[in-house]
Structure formats: structure tokens, C-alpha cells
PDB file of C-alpha atoms and ligand atoms in Angstrom:
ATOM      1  CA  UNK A   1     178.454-102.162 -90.267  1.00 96.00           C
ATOM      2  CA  UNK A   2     180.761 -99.036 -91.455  1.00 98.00           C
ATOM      3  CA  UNK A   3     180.937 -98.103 -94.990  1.00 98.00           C
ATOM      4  CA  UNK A   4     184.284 -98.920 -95.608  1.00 97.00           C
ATOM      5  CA  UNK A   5     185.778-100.887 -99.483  1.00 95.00           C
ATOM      6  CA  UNK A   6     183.623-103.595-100.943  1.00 94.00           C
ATOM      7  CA  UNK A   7     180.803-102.911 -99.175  1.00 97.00           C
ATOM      8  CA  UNK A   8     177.021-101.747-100.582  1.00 97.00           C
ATOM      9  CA  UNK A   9     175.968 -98.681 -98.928  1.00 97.00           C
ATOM     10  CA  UNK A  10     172.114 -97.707 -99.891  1.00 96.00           C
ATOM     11  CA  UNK A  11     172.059 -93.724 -99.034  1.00 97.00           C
ATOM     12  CA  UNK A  12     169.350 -90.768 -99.815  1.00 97.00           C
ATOM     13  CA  UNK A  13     171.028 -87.680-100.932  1.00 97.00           C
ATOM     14  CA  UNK A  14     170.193 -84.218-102.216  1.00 98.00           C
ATOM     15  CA  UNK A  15     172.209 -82.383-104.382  1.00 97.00           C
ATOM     16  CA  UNK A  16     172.163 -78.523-104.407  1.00 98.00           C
ATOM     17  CA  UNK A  17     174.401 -75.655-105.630  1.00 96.00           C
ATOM     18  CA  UNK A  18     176.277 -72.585-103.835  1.00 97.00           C
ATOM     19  CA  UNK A  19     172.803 -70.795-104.644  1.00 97.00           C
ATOM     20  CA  UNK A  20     170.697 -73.459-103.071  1.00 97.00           C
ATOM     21  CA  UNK A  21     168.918 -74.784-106.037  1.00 97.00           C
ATOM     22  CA  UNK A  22     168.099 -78.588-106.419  1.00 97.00           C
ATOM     23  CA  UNK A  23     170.274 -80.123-109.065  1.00 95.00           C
ATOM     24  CA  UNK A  24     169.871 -83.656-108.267  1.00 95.00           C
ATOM     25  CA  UNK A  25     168.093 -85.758-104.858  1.00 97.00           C
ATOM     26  CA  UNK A  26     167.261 -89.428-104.477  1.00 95.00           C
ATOM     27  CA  UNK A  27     164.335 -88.220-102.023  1.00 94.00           C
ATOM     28  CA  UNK A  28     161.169 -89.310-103.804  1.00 92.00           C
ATOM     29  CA  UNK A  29     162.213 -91.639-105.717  1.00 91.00           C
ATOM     30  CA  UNK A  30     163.900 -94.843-105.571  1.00 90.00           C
ATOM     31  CA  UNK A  31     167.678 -94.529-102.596  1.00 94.00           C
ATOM     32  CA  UNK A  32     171.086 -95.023-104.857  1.00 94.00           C
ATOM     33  CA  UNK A  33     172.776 -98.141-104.077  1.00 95.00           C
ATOM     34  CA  UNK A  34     177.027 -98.317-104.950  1.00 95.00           C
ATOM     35  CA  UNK A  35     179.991-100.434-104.182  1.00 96.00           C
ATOM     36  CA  UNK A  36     181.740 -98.422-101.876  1.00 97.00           C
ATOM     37  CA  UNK A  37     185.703 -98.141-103.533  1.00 93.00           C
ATOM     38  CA  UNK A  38     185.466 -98.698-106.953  1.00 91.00           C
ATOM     39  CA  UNK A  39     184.433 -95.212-107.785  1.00 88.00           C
ATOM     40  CA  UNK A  40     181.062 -94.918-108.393  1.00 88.00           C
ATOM     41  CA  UNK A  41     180.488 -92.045-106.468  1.00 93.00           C
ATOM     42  CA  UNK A  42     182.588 -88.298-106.828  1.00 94.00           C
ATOM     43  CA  UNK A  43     185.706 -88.701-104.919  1.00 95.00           C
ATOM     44  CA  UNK A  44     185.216 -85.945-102.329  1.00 97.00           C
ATOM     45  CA  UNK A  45     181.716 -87.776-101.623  1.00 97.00           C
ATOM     46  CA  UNK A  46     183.117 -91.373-101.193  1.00 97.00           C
ATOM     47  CA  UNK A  47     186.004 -90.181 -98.608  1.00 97.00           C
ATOM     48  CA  UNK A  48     183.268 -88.239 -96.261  1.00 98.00           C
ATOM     49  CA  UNK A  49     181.121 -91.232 -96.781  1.00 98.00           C
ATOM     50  CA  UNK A  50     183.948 -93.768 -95.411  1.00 98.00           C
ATOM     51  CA  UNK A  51     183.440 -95.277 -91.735  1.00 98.00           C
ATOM     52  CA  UNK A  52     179.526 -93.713 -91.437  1.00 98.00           C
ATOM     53  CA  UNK A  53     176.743 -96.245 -90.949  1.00 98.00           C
ATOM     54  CA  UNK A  54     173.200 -96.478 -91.045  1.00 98.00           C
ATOM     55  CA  UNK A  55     171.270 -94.000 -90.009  1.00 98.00           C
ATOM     56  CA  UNK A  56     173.956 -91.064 -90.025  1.00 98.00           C
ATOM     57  CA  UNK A  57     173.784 -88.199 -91.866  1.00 98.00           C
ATOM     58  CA  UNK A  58     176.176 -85.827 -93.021  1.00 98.00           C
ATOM     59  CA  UNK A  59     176.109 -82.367 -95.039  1.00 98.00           C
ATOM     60  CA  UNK A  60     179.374 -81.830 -97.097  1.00 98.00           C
ATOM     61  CA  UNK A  61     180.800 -79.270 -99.280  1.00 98.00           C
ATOM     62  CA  UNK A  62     182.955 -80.750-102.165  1.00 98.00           C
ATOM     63  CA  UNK A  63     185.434 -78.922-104.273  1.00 98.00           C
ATOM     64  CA  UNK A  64     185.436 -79.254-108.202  1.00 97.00           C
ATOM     65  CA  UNK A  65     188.874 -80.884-107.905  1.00 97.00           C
ATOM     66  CA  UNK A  66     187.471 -83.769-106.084  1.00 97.00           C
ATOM     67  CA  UNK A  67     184.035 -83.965-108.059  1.00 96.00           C
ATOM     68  CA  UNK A  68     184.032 -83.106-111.198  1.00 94.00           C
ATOM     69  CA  UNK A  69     186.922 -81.468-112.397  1.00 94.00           C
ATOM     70  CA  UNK A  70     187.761 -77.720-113.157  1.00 96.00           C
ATOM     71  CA  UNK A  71     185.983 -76.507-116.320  1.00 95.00           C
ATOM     72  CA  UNK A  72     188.124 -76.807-119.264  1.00 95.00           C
ATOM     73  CA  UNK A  73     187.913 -74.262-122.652  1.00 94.00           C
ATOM     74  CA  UNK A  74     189.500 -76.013-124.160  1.00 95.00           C
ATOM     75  CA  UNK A  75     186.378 -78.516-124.237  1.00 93.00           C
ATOM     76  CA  UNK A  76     184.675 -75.627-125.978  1.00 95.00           C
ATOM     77  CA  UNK A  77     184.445 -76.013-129.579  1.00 94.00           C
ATOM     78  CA  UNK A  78     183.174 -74.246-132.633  1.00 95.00           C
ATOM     79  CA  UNK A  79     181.045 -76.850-135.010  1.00 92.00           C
ATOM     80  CA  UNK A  80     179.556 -76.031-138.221  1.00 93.00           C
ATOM     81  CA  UNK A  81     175.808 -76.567-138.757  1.00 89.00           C
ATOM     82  CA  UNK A  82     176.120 -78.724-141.416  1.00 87.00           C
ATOM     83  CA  UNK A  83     177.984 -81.212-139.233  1.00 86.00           C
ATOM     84  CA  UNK A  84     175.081 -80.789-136.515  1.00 82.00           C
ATOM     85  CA  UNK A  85     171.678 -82.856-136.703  1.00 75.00           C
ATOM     86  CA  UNK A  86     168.688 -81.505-136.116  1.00 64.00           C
ATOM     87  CA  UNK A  87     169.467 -78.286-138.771  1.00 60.00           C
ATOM     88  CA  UNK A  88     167.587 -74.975-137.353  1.00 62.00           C
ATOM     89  CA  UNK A  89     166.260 -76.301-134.390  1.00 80.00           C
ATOM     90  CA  UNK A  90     169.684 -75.904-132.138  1.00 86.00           C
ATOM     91  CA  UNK A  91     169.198 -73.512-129.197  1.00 90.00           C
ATOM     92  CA  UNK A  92     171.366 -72.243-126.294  1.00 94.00           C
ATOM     93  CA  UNK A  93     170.871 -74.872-123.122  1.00 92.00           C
ATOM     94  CA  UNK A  94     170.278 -77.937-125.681  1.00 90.00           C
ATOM     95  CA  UNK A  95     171.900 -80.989-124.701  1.00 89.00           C
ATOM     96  CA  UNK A  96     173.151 -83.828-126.686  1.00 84.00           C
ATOM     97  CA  UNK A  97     174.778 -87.542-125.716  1.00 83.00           C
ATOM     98  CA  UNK A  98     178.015 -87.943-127.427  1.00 74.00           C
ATOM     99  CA  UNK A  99     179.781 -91.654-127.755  1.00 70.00           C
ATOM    100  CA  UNK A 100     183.109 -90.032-125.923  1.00 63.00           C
ATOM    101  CA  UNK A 101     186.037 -92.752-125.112  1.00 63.00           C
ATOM    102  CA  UNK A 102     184.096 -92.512-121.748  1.00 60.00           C
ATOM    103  CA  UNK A 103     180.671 -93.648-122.802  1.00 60.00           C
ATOM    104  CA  UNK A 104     178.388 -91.171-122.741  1.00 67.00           C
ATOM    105  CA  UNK A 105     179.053 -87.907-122.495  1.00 78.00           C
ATOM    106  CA  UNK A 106     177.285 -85.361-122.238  1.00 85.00           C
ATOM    107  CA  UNK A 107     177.761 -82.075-124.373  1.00 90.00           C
ATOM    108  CA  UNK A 108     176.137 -78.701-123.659  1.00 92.00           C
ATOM    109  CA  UNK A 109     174.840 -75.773-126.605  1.00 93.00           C
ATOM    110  CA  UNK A 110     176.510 -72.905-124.958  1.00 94.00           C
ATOM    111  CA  UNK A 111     176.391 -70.226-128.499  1.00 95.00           C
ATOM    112  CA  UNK A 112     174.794 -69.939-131.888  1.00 93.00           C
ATOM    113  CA  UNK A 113     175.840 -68.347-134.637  1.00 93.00           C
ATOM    114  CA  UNK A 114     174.479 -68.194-138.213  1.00 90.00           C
ATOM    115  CA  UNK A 115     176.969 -71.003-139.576  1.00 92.00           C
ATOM    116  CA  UNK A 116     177.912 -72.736-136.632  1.00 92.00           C
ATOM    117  CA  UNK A 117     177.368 -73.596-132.859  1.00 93.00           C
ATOM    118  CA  UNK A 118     179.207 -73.671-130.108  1.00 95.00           C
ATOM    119  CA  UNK A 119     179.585 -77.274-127.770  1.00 94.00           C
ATOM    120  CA  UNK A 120     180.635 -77.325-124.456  1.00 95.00           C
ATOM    121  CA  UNK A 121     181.670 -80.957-123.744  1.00 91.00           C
ATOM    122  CA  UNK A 122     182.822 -80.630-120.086  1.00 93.00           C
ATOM    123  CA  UNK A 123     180.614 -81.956-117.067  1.00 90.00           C
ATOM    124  CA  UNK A 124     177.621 -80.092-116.444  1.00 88.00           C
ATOM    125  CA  UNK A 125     178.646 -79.988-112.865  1.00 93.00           C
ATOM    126  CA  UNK A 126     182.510 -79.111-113.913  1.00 94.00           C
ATOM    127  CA  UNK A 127     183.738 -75.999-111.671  1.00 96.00           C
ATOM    128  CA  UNK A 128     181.037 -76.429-109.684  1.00 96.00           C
ATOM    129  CA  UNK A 129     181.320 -76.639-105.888  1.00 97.00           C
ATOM    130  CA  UNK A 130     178.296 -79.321-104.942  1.00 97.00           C
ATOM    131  CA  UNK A 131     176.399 -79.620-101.353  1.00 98.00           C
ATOM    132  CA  UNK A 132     175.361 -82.749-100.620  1.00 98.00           C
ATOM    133  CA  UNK A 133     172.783 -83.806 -97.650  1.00 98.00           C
ATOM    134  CA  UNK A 134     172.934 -87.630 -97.468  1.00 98.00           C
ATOM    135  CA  UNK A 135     171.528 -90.143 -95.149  1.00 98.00           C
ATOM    136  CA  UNK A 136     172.571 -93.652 -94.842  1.00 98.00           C
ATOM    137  CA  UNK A 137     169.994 -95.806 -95.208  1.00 97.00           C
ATOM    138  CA  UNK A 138     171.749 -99.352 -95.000  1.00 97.00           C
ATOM    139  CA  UNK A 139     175.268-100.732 -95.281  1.00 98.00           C
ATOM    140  CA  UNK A 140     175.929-104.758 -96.498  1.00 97.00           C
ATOM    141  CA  UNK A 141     179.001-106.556 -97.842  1.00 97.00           C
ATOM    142  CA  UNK A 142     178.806-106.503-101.961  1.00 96.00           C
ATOM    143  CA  UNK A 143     178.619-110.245-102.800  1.00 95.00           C
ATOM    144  CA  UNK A 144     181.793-111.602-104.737  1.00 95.00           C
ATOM    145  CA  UNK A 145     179.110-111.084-107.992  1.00 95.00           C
ATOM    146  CA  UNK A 146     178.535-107.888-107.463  1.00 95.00           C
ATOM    147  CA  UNK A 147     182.378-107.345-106.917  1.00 93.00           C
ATOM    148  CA  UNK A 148     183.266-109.161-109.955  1.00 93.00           C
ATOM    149  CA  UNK A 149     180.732-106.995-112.367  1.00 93.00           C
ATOM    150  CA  UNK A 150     181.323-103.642-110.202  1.00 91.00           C
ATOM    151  CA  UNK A 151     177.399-103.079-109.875  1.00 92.00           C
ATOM    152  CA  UNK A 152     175.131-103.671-107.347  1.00 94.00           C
ATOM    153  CA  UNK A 153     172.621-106.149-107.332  1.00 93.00           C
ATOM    154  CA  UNK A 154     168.527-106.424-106.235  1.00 86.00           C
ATOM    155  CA  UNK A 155     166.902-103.418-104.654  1.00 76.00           C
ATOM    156  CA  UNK A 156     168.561-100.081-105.566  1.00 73.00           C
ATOM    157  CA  UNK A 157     170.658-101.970-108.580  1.00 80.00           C
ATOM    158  CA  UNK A 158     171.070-104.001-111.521  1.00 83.00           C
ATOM    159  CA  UNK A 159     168.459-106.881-112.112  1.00 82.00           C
ATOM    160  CA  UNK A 160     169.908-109.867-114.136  1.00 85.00           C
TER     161      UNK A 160
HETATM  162 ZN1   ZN B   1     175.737-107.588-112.548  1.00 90.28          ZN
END
């Protein structure tokens, strides 16, 4: 079976940057599991993911525009510390988990001053061209469940 929409494809991947380093891989742990089509995945990844089946592999270079965006400074914003939890413990590289009208999102420390910090609020992986080195491990049809809650189910997935 291709991975094509409505389908559950079970793949390995690694994750690197331009400089090589490891930012994210499945290998070791536990394959990732998504509904192909419904977005789950960065867009550049899906679209070199469509048609392959089980057992292929594929290396791919993705642009920002079709994973994560361009950075935006506009997302960078000056907060006072008194508005900021935690009081003198903030450092440069801290990361907090703010209720965005996205869920959770994810905003970065990027300056401190004596009064107030700076927050970076886009992606982490914003700007960023990512390198991807997948393997397929197994493609099925999503069940009409699975469809309907836009999860997977059983190995790889949700459990309920
Ligand atoms: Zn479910």
C-alpha cells in the first residue's frame, strides 16, 4: 500500500540541521504513527512522503516556508519581570509553554535585562531549513475512528 490521504503511515525519522546536529529522531524510541492528509506532519515532509511505501527511504531537504514558517520579529517581545514567574531565576535558552490560540506554544528566553526579558514566541525550528532521513516502516488505511478524531489509534498512537 502507498501512502497516499487517509491512510496511517508508521515511519522512523531523524531530524538534523544544516550543521548536522540531531534535533529530533524516532530511532530508539517508540516509530511516529500519523494520518497521512490532515496535517500532522510539516507540509514539505507530507508531499515527499506521498506515494512511498514500506520499506523506502528517503532523505529530504525542506524549506522554512513549507515547515515551519520564516522567523518573525515581530514575535519578539519585551516583558517586564514583574509580569514573569519564576522572579530571578530567568536565563537566556529558558523555555516556557504558553496557552497561545494554538494550544501550546512554545516561547523561547532570547535576552535579559535588569527590568525585563526578552520572549521569542516563534517556532523553535522557524527559519530553519530541516533534513530529514525517514524510513517507512508500515502503511494501513486509518479506520473511519481514527478519521473521525484525526489521531491514530493502537501501536504508535492514542489509547482510549
Ligand atoms: Zn481517538
Amino acid at each position: 500500500m502507498q501512502i497516499k490521504e487517509n491512510t496511517v503511515a508508521t515511519i522512523e525519522y531523524t531530524l538534523t540541521d544544516d550543521s548536522g546536529e540531531v534535533l529530533d529522531t524516532s530511532r530508539g524510541s517508540e516509530p511516529l504513527s500519523y494520518i497521512h492528509g490532515v496535517g500532522g506532519l510539516v507540509p514539505g515532509l507530507e508531499a515527499e512522503l506521498e506515494g512511498k511505501s514500506a520499506g523506502d527511504t528517503l532523505k529530504v531537504r525542506i524549506a522554512p516556508e513549507d515547515a515551519y514558517g520564516e522567523r518573525d520579529e515581530d514575535l519578539v517581545a519585551r516583558v517586564p519581570r514583574s509580569q514573569m514567574p519564576g522572579g530571578a531565576d530567568l536565563e537566556v535558552g529558558m523555555q516556557f509553554q504558553a496557552s497561545g490560540p494554538d494550544g501550546g506554544e512554545v516561547v523561547t528566553l532570547v535576552r535579559v535585562e535588569d527590568d525585563a526579558v526578552w520572549l521569542d514566541s516563534n517556532h523553535p525550528l522557524a527559519g530553519m531549513h530541516l533534513n530529514f532521513d525517514v524510513t517507512v516502516v508500515s502503511v494501513r488505511a486509518a479506520t473511519r475512528e481514527e478519521m473521525q478524531h484525526g489521531h491514530v489509534h493502537g501501536q504508535g498512537g492514542h489509547h482510549h
